[in-house]
Amino acid sequence: MNMKSKLLLAAVLLAAPVPGIAQKQILPADLPPGRVSEALPRDTYVTGDPMRLTAENMNVGERITFVSCPYVRDSDPTPLWLADYNGETYLLRAQQNLSASVRHPQLKHRVLVEGIISPEPRLGSAIVLNPVLLSVLPEIDLECDRLLPADGTAIKNPKRPPGPGVDGVRREEGAERGRQNAARLWAVDYTPDPVERVKREFEILWDFDHGIGAHGSYGQVLAAVKYARDVEASKVEIIGHRASVRLTNGETIVERPGVEKERAETVLTIFNDHPFAPGVVTARWDPSPRPADGVTDFTKRTVSIIVTPGPESRPLARN
Amino acid sequence: MRKKLSVSRRTGVAIIALLVAAGAGATVSTADNSRPANADAVDTQLQRSANSSTSQRGAARAMPPPVTGYILPGANFTFERFMEFPNSEGTLAVTYNGEPFATANHPFFKVRPNGRACVTCHQPIDAMGISTKTIKERWAATNGRDPLFHASDGSNCPHLPQNDPKSHSLLLEHGLFRVGLPWPPKDFNGNAIEPEFEIEVAMDPTGCNTHAEYGLNSAHPTVSVYRRSRMAANVRYLESAQAQSNTKTGLPLVRDPVTGIHSSMSIMSDARVTSLAMQAQDAGGVHMGMGPLYGENGHPKMTREEADQLVEFERNVHAAQQSSKLAGRFDVAGTPRALGVKAMIEGRGNPPVNGNDTDVGVFYSMEEWRGPVNSGNPGADFRASVARGYDIFFLKPIWLRDVFGITNFGLGNPYKQTCAFCHNTLLTGHDDVPGWMDLGTNNFPHASSAPELPTFKITCKANALPHPYLGREIYTHDPGRALITGKCTDVGALVMQQFRGISSRAPYFANGSAKSLREVVDFYDRRFNVGYTDQEKQDLINFLSVL
């Protein structure tokens, strides 16, 4: 099964059945990408919780990259984030919570949309983007200020509608595990887990123009921290980058100067929260923006973490 | 030395004292006849314990009288295991999880260089905070000579004539103490931080920010902001965060420089301290005339050992509303589990629990008090209103909009959610995610009209990230967290407070801009364009009033 098929299958599997709605067994793969099939029941597969655009899934469909004002359509049970571009309306995502793999847009800010036109049926008039990346641009744009009333368009099966969650006990168990894992990783007398001791590079991807708080970046950096502790690293190099993006309309936009430094320092801060020996962890950054090619641009907004294993420590002799 | 109490308060506390001393199943309830049928038969275990303790102690040695009203620094009272004080809605309970002690030699009550003690601004009768009601009573009782009104921060500015109540108007009318913070800000090592913005004084009604000695352009550039004292009870719920990182920044939690323990950043309104001990030392310098936390002023600063003693005390103090004039006592069967001080003692505080889930609940469930809107029974109607208020708090979606610290870190702006999304911590209602947010209580255009407060103009540098919703030119009454970090995005952001004992410590918000719970609800209604009905507002008020 190729990646495209996996993706489409995942889209179907993610969509929970809609009670009371007859489900017609038509796979999204049967649909022409980005087109509406009036014969299909609307909303059958749309979850509104898209996958994150990655190097692995970036070729599963037609790419579209644009900057636009996002807007909100109120909806029951959860609001919808939309954007217009070149005469079409696109569904960016439905509102969820922080567990969503794709961040939400913000009014008062334009958004960089890097997505793939999904074969899922349109939601109302909106073309579904999935997978997608959404980067809120930091400068304020007061033109981006539309909050529309509900018009009947709705995600039938949102992953997480507004209001309290339903799994607090389970979440609390997860939080406790997280605290225990973190405490172990912070400990000076950390006992390494057995891993293959090789020089390894970790790449942390960032939203366009963002220097701190990349979505999920803390957990990704922690994976690098853990590896560095497991291999008793003799050297950890942190290298921040900034990049350019070629839009579908041919324009190129470039990340702001200095964001590469913020990224490197963010990662360095997380490493410095752990007891590495002085001089082991260093950070630097490259101020020149990586060029755009219109395909892999989103993979170039990175911080590279290169971990070099140290000599394996010998177990203490016991009397 | 005992303070003269007002007639009503004196009468109320006398009743409590008599009941406690008598060792009876003490109640001071003013409840109506709609209390649960078995209410009279159910006594509070806490009070029995307290009474037993008092009895045993009395047999062993003489103890000073119990706390019944305002406590002056150095005064000698017995800080009991269970104390109950009247307030406008019923009674407040304050408990101490330890042996009763005489206050005279305890560091929380000890007289400091400027005549104050910790207790000066953290009074048991006011839920370990201080209300404007008490502040006004102190002015009247002492003609303004109580150390509470010390020139350094108990007046609008030290240069003003101190015997004139107008010079203390912010404290008297809004419960606000002056907090003078160095500009530019300094880090934990005392090193200056290069701020991302310029700050100018746009309006200076107190005269302090433009004063030659105390102002922004003085020899020691200082920004004076005016803030409420926070509640020094239930603090063990505030000490740590639920997660191991700051979800809002993607960064590790800041470590306390002394202990190395990650901080919740929830202790002070601007999160400038990383532990309760550091807060004690900070307060010693800022509010009690001791040596400042960083630098010297001729007085020794509070030692860490003494600060640790204070922390140990504070961790064992809990407070919550204990009875309602309409709903009755909260230590009887049939009371929702979250109400009353016993819940605070028994709840898990460190690390806190996020209650924004239907299987937990920020204040568990109020099912016990559900009922029709107009039953004809005032007590039952009030209880039903509280239950509805909790539903509104917990379940009614509103559009949270333009809130730095909530809508800017991945959730979307606006974010359709409930009150409980931010006020999420089990039993306290503060935010379990560390950090601060710009709710709009300080920043224009959302701040309530407050011509008595200074107004600052903030101009962010071109190479700094702008405030996500207010841009690079901001007018604010209090730059908040930005006075600590120097970051433009932090302008106006403050750490939210817990809800417990709220009926005893008006006014509300860090800048005292809401004189009543009604004004709190009205602010949110206006800020987020909610459109609450009058009934919904009253339900919310009733719900808050019993916490």
Short mmCIF file of C-alpha atoms in Angstrom, two decimals, chain B residues 171-347:
data_model
loop_
_atom_site.label_atom_id
_atom_site.label_comp_id
_atom_site.label_asym_id
_atom_site.label_seq_id
_atom_site.Cartn_x
_atom_site.Cartn_y
_atom_site.Cartn_z
CA LEU B 171 -6.02 51.43 49.13
CA LEU B 172 -9.17 52.70 50.78
CA GLU B 173 -11.43 52.53 47.76
CA HIS B 174 -9.90 49.73 45.71
CA GLY B 175 -7.73 47.74 48.11
CA LEU B 176 -4.61 48.53 46.07
CA PHE B 177 -1.04 48.57 47.30
CA ARG B 178 1.70 50.35 45.42
CA VAL B 179 4.22 48.00 43.85
CA GLY B 180 7.33 49.82 42.69
CA LEU B 181 9.26 47.78 40.18
CA PRO B 182 12.68 48.67 38.80
CA TRP B 183 12.96 49.77 35.22
CA PRO B 184 14.50 48.22 33.24
CA PRO B 185 13.65 44.90 34.83
CA LYS B 186 16.30 42.72 36.46
CA ASP B 187 16.80 38.99 36.35
CA PHE B 188 17.28 36.72 39.37
CA ASN B 189 20.93 37.72 39.54
CA GLY B 190 20.12 41.42 39.59
CA ASN B 191 21.26 41.96 36.01
CA ALA B 192 19.30 44.40 33.89
CA ILE B 193 17.16 42.93 31.12
CA GLU B 194 17.01 44.87 27.89
CA PRO B 195 13.32 45.57 27.37
CA GLU B 196 11.62 45.19 24.02
CA PHE B 197 9.65 48.38 24.50
CA GLU B 198 9.75 51.97 25.66
CA ILE B 199 7.47 52.98 28.49
CA GLU B 200 6.06 56.46 29.01
CA VAL B 201 3.72 57.82 31.62
CA ALA B 202 0.59 58.97 29.81
CA MET B 203 -1.50 59.79 32.88
CA ASP B 204 -0.28 59.99 36.45
CA PRO B 205 -3.14 60.68 38.86
CA THR B 206 -1.06 59.61 41.88
CA GLY B 207 1.96 61.66 40.84
CA CYS B 208 4.25 58.77 41.69
CA ASN B 209 5.41 57.74 38.23
CA THR B 210 6.51 61.27 37.35
CA HIS B 211 7.92 62.11 40.77
CA ALA B 212 11.57 63.12 40.92
CA GLU B 213 12.36 60.65 43.68
CA TYR B 214 9.98 57.78 43.01
CA GLY B 215 9.24 57.99 39.31
CA LEU B 216 10.35 56.57 36.05
CA ASN B 217 12.96 59.26 35.54
CA SER B 218 14.32 59.24 39.08
CA ALA B 219 17.82 58.16 40.09
CA HIS B 220 16.36 54.67 40.56
CA PRO B 221 13.88 54.44 37.71
CA THR B 222 10.75 52.85 39.06
CA VAL B 223 7.37 51.98 37.61
CA SER B 224 4.61 52.15 40.21
CA VAL B 225 1.63 49.92 39.64
CA TYR B 226 -1.18 49.24 42.07
CA ARG B 227 -2.33 45.73 42.91
CA ARG B 228 -4.42 43.74 45.36
CA SER B 229 -2.84 41.40 47.89
CA ARG B 230 -3.48 37.78 47.05
CA MET B 231 -4.93 35.10 49.27
CA ALA B 232 -2.39 33.35 51.53
CA ALA B 233 -4.45 30.18 51.96
CA ASN B 234 -4.87 27.04 49.86
CA VAL B 235 -1.45 27.92 48.48
CA ARG B 236 -0.35 24.33 48.17
CA TYR B 237 -2.69 24.20 45.17
CA LEU B 238 -0.68 26.98 43.55
CA GLU B 239 2.83 25.76 44.11
CA SER B 240 3.25 23.44 41.16
CA ALA B 241 1.89 23.09 37.67
CA GLN B 242 0.17 20.05 36.31
CA ALA B 243 2.47 19.64 33.35
CA GLN B 244 6.25 19.53 33.19
CA SER B 245 6.52 22.37 30.71
CA ASN B 246 4.77 25.62 30.00
CA THR B 247 2.27 24.66 27.35
CA LYS B 248 1.90 28.29 26.37
CA THR B 249 5.55 28.84 25.49
CA GLY B 250 6.86 25.37 24.75
CA LEU B 251 9.60 26.03 27.27
CA PRO B 252 10.51 24.35 30.53
CA LEU B 253 9.02 25.78 33.66
CA VAL B 254 11.30 28.29 35.35
CA ARG B 255 13.30 26.77 38.17
CA ASP B 256 13.46 28.32 41.60
CA PRO B 257 17.06 29.52 41.95
CA VAL B 258 17.33 28.24 45.51
CA THR B 259 15.66 24.85 45.40
CA GLY B 260 16.02 24.10 41.70
CA ILE B 261 12.39 23.01 41.65
CA HIS B 262 10.25 23.99 38.69
CA SER B 263 7.85 26.78 39.53
CA SER B 264 4.16 26.98 38.80
CA MET B 265 4.56 30.71 38.09
CA SER B 266 1.13 31.03 39.72
CA ILE B 267 2.08 32.54 43.05
CA MET B 268 2.15 36.26 42.31
CA SER B 269 0.20 38.27 39.80
CA ASP B 270 3.26 39.02 37.68
CA ALA B 271 4.91 35.65 38.38
CA ARG B 272 8.07 37.42 39.48
CA VAL B 273 8.84 34.85 42.15
CA THR B 274 9.33 31.15 41.69
CA SER B 275 8.45 29.83 45.12
CA LEU B 276 6.46 30.68 48.21
CA ALA B 277 9.72 31.26 50.07
CA MET B 278 10.83 33.76 47.49
CA GLN B 279 7.44 35.42 47.74
CA ALA B 280 7.91 35.77 51.48
CA GLN B 281 11.30 37.36 50.99
CA ASP B 282 9.98 39.59 48.23
CA ALA B 283 7.12 40.73 50.44
CA GLY B 284 9.56 41.34 53.28
CA GLY B 285 11.42 43.78 51.08
CA VAL B 286 8.58 45.37 49.13
CA HIS B 287 5.90 45.58 51.83
CA MET B 288 7.52 45.21 55.25
CA GLY B 289 10.60 47.42 55.09
CA MET B 290 13.07 44.59 55.20
CA GLY B 291 16.04 44.30 52.88
CA PRO B 292 14.89 43.81 49.31
CA LEU B 293 15.31 40.43 47.68
CA TYR B 294 18.00 41.84 45.44
CA GLY B 295 20.27 44.66 46.54
CA GLU B 296 20.47 46.34 49.94
CA ASN B 297 18.68 49.11 51.78
CA GLY B 298 20.31 48.94 55.18
CA HIS B 299 17.88 46.42 56.66
CA PRO B 300 18.62 42.72 56.68
CA LYS B 301 16.45 40.80 54.29
CA MET B 302 14.26 37.99 55.48
CA THR B 303 16.36 34.88 55.89
CA ARG B 304 15.55 31.85 53.86
CA GLU B 305 15.05 29.88 57.07
CA GLU B 306 12.37 32.28 58.23
CA ALA B 307 10.79 32.27 54.79
CA ASP B 308 10.69 28.48 54.91
CA GLN B 309 8.87 28.66 58.25
CA LEU B 310 6.30 30.92 56.66
CA VAL B 311 5.88 28.52 53.77
CA GLU B 312 5.31 25.61 56.11
CA PHE B 313 2.62 27.64 57.85
CA GLU B 314 0.94 28.76 54.62
CA ARG B 315 0.86 25.25 53.20
CA ASN B 316 -1.27 24.21 56.14
CA VAL B 317 -3.79 27.02 55.99
CA HIS B 318 -6.99 26.51 54.05
CA ALA B 319 -9.97 28.77 53.59
CA ALA B 320 -13.36 28.55 51.95
CA GLN B 321 -16.90 29.70 52.39
CA GLN B 322 -18.43 27.55 55.11
CA SER B 323 -22.05 28.58 55.15
CA SER B 324 -24.51 30.64 53.22
CA LYS B 325 -27.25 32.83 54.63
CA LEU B 326 -29.67 31.22 52.23
CA ALA B 327 -28.24 27.78 51.52
CA GLY B 328 -27.24 26.85 55.05
CA ARG B 329 -24.09 25.23 56.32
CA PHE B 330 -21.72 23.36 54.03
CA ASP B 331 -20.64 20.78 56.57
CA VAL B 332 -23.88 18.88 56.42
CA ALA B 333 -24.97 15.91 54.37
CA GLY B 334 -26.41 16.84 51.02
CA THR B 335 -23.91 19.61 50.37
CA PRO B 336 -21.99 19.47 47.09
CA ARG B 337 -18.62 17.89 47.68
CA ALA B 338 -16.53 20.92 46.66
CA LEU B 339 -18.12 23.32 49.12
CA GLY B 340 -16.78 24.07 52.55
CA VAL B 341 -13.23 24.14 53.80
CA LYS B 342 -13.05 20.39 54.34
CA ALA B 343 -12.87 19.90 50.58
CA MET B 344 -9.83 22.15 50.43
CA ILE B 345 -8.07 20.24 53.17
CA GLU B 346 -8.75 16.89 51.57
CA GLY B 347 -8.16 17.85 47.94
#
